[in-house]
CSV table of N, CA and C in Angstrom, one decimal:
chain,number,residue,atom,x,y,z
F,283,UNK,N,0.6,-0.8,0.0
F,283,UNK,CA,-0.1,0.0,0.0
F,283,UNK,C,0.5,1.1,0.6
F,284,UNK,N,2.0,1.1,0.8
F,284,UNK,CA,2.6,2.3,0.7
F,284,UNK,C,2.6,3.2,2.1
F,285,UNK,N,3.0,3.8,2.0
F,285,UNK,CA,3.0,5.1,3.7
F,285,UNK,C,1.3,5.9,3.6
F,286,UNK,N,1.5,6.4,2.5
F,286,UNK,CA,0.3,7.4,2.0
F,286,UNK,C,-0.9,6.1,2.2
F,287,UNK,N,-1.2,4.9,1.4
F,287,UNK,CA,-2.2,3.8,2.0
F,287,UNK,C,-2.0,3.9,2.7
F,288,UNK,N,-1.6,3.3,3.3
F,288,UNK,CA,-1.5,2.9,4.8
F,288,UNK,C,-2.0,3.7,6.1
F,289,UNK,N,-1.6,5.3,5.9
F,289,UNK,CA,-1.9,6.3,6.7
F,289,UNK,C,-3.6,6.3,6.8
F,290,UNK,N,-4.3,6.2,5.0
F,290,UNK,CA,-5.8,7.0,4.9
F,290,UNK,C,-6.2,5.3,5.3
F,291,UNK,N,-5.8,3.8,5.0
F,291,UNK,CA,-6.0,3.0,5.7
F,291,UNK,C,-6.4,3.2,7.8
F,292,UNK,N,-5.5,3.7,8.5
F,292,UNK,CA,-6.0,3.6,9.1
F,292,UNK,C,-7.0,5.5,9.7
F,293,UNK,N,-6.7,5.9,9.2
F,293,UNK,CA,-7.6,6.8,8.9
F,293,UNK,C,-9.8,6.6,9.3
F,294,UNK,N,-9.5,5.0,8.4
F,294,UNK,CA,-11.2,5.0,8.0
F,294,UNK,C,-11.5,3.5,9.4
F,295,UNK,N,-10.2,3.8,10.2
F,295,UNK,CA,-10.7,3.0,11.7
F,295,UNK,C,-11.1,3.8,12.8
F,296,UNK,N,-10.9,4.9,12.6
F,296,UNK,CA,-11.7,6.1,13.4
F,296,UNK,C,-12.4,6.9,12.8
F,297,UNK,N,-12.8,7.2,11.5
F,297,UNK,CA,-13.7,8.3,10.9
F,297,UNK,C,-14.4,7.3,9.8
F,298,UNK,N,-15.9,7.8,9.3
F,298,UNK,CA,-16.7,7.3,8.8
F,298,UNK,C,-16.6,7.6,6.6
F,299,UNK,N,-15.3,8.9,7.3
F,299,UNK,CA,-15.2,9.6,6.2
F,299,UNK,C,-14.4,9.9,5.6
F,300,UNK,N,-13.3,10.8,4.7
F,300,UNK,CA,-12.2,11.7,4.6
F,300,UNK,C,-12.4,12.3,4.2
F,301,UNK,N,-12.3,13.4,3.8
F,301,UNK,CA,-11.9,14.5,2.6
F,301,UNK,C,-10.6,15.2,2.5
F,302,UNK,N,-10.4,15.3,1.6
F,302,UNK,CA,-8.4,16.5,1.4
F,302,UNK,C,-8.7,17.0,0.1
F,303,UNK,N,-9.0,17.7,0.8
F,303,UNK,CA,-8.7,19.2,0.1
F,303,UNK,C,-7.5,20.0,-0.5
F,304,UNK,N,-7.0,19.9,-2.1
F,304,UNK,CA,-5.2,20.4,-1.7
F,304,UNK,C,-5.9,21.1,-2.9
F,305,UNK,N,-4.9,22.1,-3.2
F,305,UNK,CA,-4.4,23.4,-4.2
F,305,UNK,C,-2.4,23.2,-4.3
F,306,UNK,N,-2.0,23.0,-4.7
F,306,UNK,CA,-0.6,23.8,-5.3
F,306,UNK,C,-0.2,25.4,-5.5
F,307,UNK,N,1.2,25.2,-5.3
F,307,UNK,CA,1.2,27.0,-5.4
F,307,UNK,C,1.9,27.6,-6.3
F,308,UNK,N,0.7,28.0,-6.7
F,308,UNK,CA,1.1,28.9,-8.3
F,308,UNK,C,-0.1,28.8,-9.5
F,309,UNK,N,-1.3,28.7,-8.9
F,309,UNK,CA,-2.5,28.1,-9.2
F,309,UNK,C,-3.4,28.8,-8.5
F,310,UNK,N,-3.7,29.7,-8.2
F,310,UNK,CA,-4.4,30.2,-7.1
F,310,UNK,C,-5.9,30.1,-7.9
F,311,UNK,N,-6.4,29.0,-9.2
F,311,UNK,CA,-7.8,29.3,-9.3
F,311,UNK,C,-8.3,27.6,-9.2
F,312,UNK,N,-6.9,25.8,-8.8
F,312,UNK,CA,-7.2,24.6,-9.6
F,312,UNK,C,-6.6,24.6,-7.7
F,313,UNK,N,-8.1,23.4,-7.8
F,313,UNK,CA,-8.1,23.2,-5.7
F,313,UNK,C,-8.9,21.6,-6.7
F,314,UNK,N,-8.2,21.1,-5.7
F,314,UNK,CA,-8.9,19.8,-6.3
F,314,UNK,C,-9.9,19.4,-4.4
F,315,UNK,N,-10.8,19.0,-4.2
F,315,UNK,CA,-11.3,17.8,-3.8
F,315,UNK,C,-11.8,16.1,-3.4
F,316,UNK,N,-10.6,15.2,-3.1
F,316,UNK,CA,-10.6,14.5,-2.9
F,316,UNK,C,-11.9,13.8,-1.2
F,317,UNK,N,-12.9,12.7,-1.8
F,317,UNK,CA,-13.8,12.1,-1.1
F,317,UNK,C,-14.3,10.8,-1.0
F,318,UNK,N,-13.5,10.4,0.1
F,318,UNK,CA,-14.4,9.0,-0.1
F,318,UNK,C,-14.6,8.0,2.2
F,319,UNK,N,-15.9,7.5,1.7
F,319,UNK,CA,-16.4,7.0,2.6
F,319,UNK,C,-15.4,5.0,3.3
F,320,UNK,N,-14.9,5.8,2.2
F,320,UNK,CA,-13.9,3.9,2.5
F,320,UNK,C,-14.0,2.8,1.8
F,321,UNK,N,-15.6,2.7,1.6
F,321,UNK,CA,-16.0,1.0,1.2
F,321,UNK,C,-15.7,0.8,-0.3
F,322,UNK,N,-13.9,1.2,-0.9
F,322,UNK,CA,-14.3,1.1,-1.9
F,322,UNK,C,-13.7,2.4,-3.2
F,323,UNK,N,-14.5,2.8,-3.5
F,323,UNK,CA,-14.5,4.4,-3.9
F,323,UNK,C,-14.3,5.6,-3.1
F,324,UNK,N,-14.1,6.4,-4.5
F,324,UNK,CA,-13.9,7.8,-3.7
F,324,UNK,C,-14.3,9.1,-4.9
F,325,UNK,N,-14.5,10.2,-4.6
F,325,UNK,CA,-14.8,11.2,-5.5
F,325,UNK,C,-13.5,12.3,-5.9
F,326,UNK,N,-13.7,12.7,-6.4
F,326,UNK,CA,-12.7,13.5,-7.0
F,326,UNK,C,-13.6,14.5,-7.4
F,327,UNK,N,-12.8,16.4,-6.8
F,327,UNK,CA,-14.4,17.3,-7.8
F,327,UNK,C,-12.9,18.9,-8.0
F,328,UNK,N,-12.9,19.2,-8.5
F,328,UNK,CA,-12.2,20.7,-8.8
F,328,UNK,C,-13.5,21.0,-7.9
F,329,UNK,N,-12.4,22.1,-6.8
F,329,UNK,CA,-12.8,23.3,-5.9
F,329,UNK,C,-12.0,24.4,-5.8
F,330,UNK,N,-12.9,24.7,-5.2
F,330,UNK,CA,-11.5,26.3,-4.3
F,330,UNK,C,-11.3,26.4,-3.1
F,331,UNK,N,-10.0,27.1,-2.7
F,331,UNK,CA,-8.9,27.0,-2.2
F,331,UNK,C,-8.3,28.3,-2.0
F,332,UNK,N,-8.6,29.3,-1.0
F,332,UNK,CA,-8.0,30.6,-0.6
F,332,UNK,C,-6.3,29.7,-0.8
F,333,UNK,N,-5.8,30.2,0.5
F,333,UNK,CA,-4.1,28.8,0.3
F,333,UNK,C,-4.0,28.0,0.0
F,334,UNK,N,-2.4,27.8,-1.0
F,334,UNK,CA,-2.2,27.1,-1.4
F,334,UNK,C,-1.3,26.2,0.0
F,335,UNK,N,-1.7,24.2,-0.1
F,335,UNK,CA,-1.1,23.6,1.0
F,335,UNK,C,-2.8,22.4,1.0
F,336,UNK,N,-2.2,21.7,1.7
F,336,UNK,CA,-3.7,19.8,2.0
F,336,UNK,C,-4.3,20.6,3.1
F,337,UNK,N,-5.8,20.2,2.6
F,337,UNK,CA,-6.3,20.2,4.0
F,337,UNK,C,-6.7,18.2,4.4
F,338,UNK,N,-6.7,17.6,5.6
F,338,UNK,CA,-7.2,17.4,5.4
F,338,UNK,C,-8.2,17.3,6.9
F,339,UNK,N,-9.9,16.1,7.1
F,339,UNK,CA,-10.3,16.6,7.6
F,339,UNK,C,-11.1,14.9,7.8
F,340,UNK,N,-11.0,14.2,8.7
F,340,UNK,CA,-11.2,13.3,9.6
F,340,UNK,C,-12.9,12.8,10.2
F,341,UNK,N,-13.9,13.1,9.2
F,341,UNK,CA,-14.8,12.6,9.9
F,341,UNK,C,-15.4,11.9,11.5
F,342,UNK,N,-15.1,11.9,12.5
F,342,UNK,CA,-14.8,10.7,13.3
F,342,UNK,C,-16.3,10.2,13.5
F,343,UNK,N,-16.0,8.5,13.1
F,343,UNK,CA,-17.6,8.0,14.4
F,343,UNK,C,-17.9,8.0,15.0
F,344,UNK,N,-19.1,8.3,15.2
F,344,UNK,CA,-20.0,8.6,16.6
F,344,UNK,C,-18.6,8.1,17.8
F,345,UNK,N,-18.7,6.9,18.1
F,345,UNK,CA,-17.4,6.3,19.1
F,345,UNK,C,-16.6,6.4,18.8
F,346,UNK,N,-15.9,7.4,18.1
F,346,UNK,CA,-14.1,8.1,18.5
F,346,UNK,C,-14.4,9.6,18.8
F,347,UNK,N,-15.6,9.8,18.9
F,347,UNK,CA,-15.4,11.6,18.6
F,347,UNK,C,-14.8,12.3,19.2
F,348,UNK,N,-14.4,11.4,20.9
F,348,UNK,CA,-13.9,12.6,21.8
F,348,UNK,C,-12.1,12.4,21.5
F,349,UNK,N,-11.7,11.6,21.0
F,349,UNK,CA,-10.2,12.0,20.2
F,349,UNK,C,-10.4,13.2,19.7
F,350,UNK,N,-9.2,13.3,20.1
F,350,UNK,CA,-8.4,15.4,20.6
F,350,UNK,C,-6.8,14.7,19.6
F,351,UNK,N,-6.3,15.4,18.2
F,351,UNK,CA,-5.2,14.8,18.3
F,351,UNK,C,-4.4,15.8,17.6
F,352,UNK,N,-3.4,16.4,18.6
F,352,UNK,CA,-2.5,17.0,17.7
F,352,UNK,C,-1.6,17.2,17.0
F,353,UNK,N,-0.9,17.7,16.1
F,353,UNK,CA,-0.2,18.3,15.2
F,353,UNK,C,1.3,18.4,15.7
F,354,UNK,N,2.1,17.4,15.1
F,354,UNK,CA,3.6,17.6,16.2
F,354,UNK,C,4.0,19.5,15.2
F,355,UNK,N,5.1,19.9,16.0
F,355,UNK,CA,5.2,21.2,16.2
F,355,UNK,C,5.6,22.4,14.9
F,356,UNK,N,6.7,20.4,14.3
F,356,UNK,CA,6.7,21.3,12.6
F,356,UNK,C,6.6,21.3,12.3
F,357,UNK,N,4.4,21.2,12.0
F,357,UNK,CA,3.4,21.3,11.1
F,357,UNK,C,3.1,22.5,11.1
F,358,UNK,N,2.2,23.9,9.8
F,358,UNK,CA,1.9,24.6,10.5
F,358,UNK,C,0.4,24.4,9.9
F,359,UNK,N,-0.6,25.1,10.5
F,359,UNK,CA,-1.5,24.7,11.1
F,359,UNK,C,-2.1,24.1,11.9
F,360,UNK,N,-3.6,23.6,12.5
F,360,UNK,CA,-3.4,22.8,13.6
F,360,UNK,C,-5.2,22.1,13.0
F,361,UNK,N,-4.8,21.2,14.2
F,361,UNK,CA,-6.1,19.8,13.7
F,361,UNK,C,-7.0,20.6,14.5
F,362,UNK,N,-8.0,20.8,14.8
F,362,UNK,CA,-9.4,20.8,15.8
F,362,UNK,C,-10.9,20.1,15.5
F,363,UNK,N,-11.4,19.5,16.4
F,363,UNK,CA,-12.4,19.3,16.8
F,363,UNK,C,-13.2,19.8,16.1
F,364,UNK,N,-14.3,19.7,15.6
F,364,UNK,CA,-15.8,20.2,14.3
F,364,UNK,C,-16.8,21.4,16.2
């Protein structure tokens, strides 16, 4: 699966849906949104995103709603609960 695949597999252990929105530097008019419920299918759509970079949202399963995720200090941005 590789590192990327293992991370997404692990995400679905606690989330019933994962949404990834990304925009590369230098192209402010083009962003992509990838979304999956972990059932083997996914959607990819063009979208807008103000800042460059990638945002990953884990829609936590009800039984894992109390989980708090803390990102290392070396990462930009912040993880937060809805």
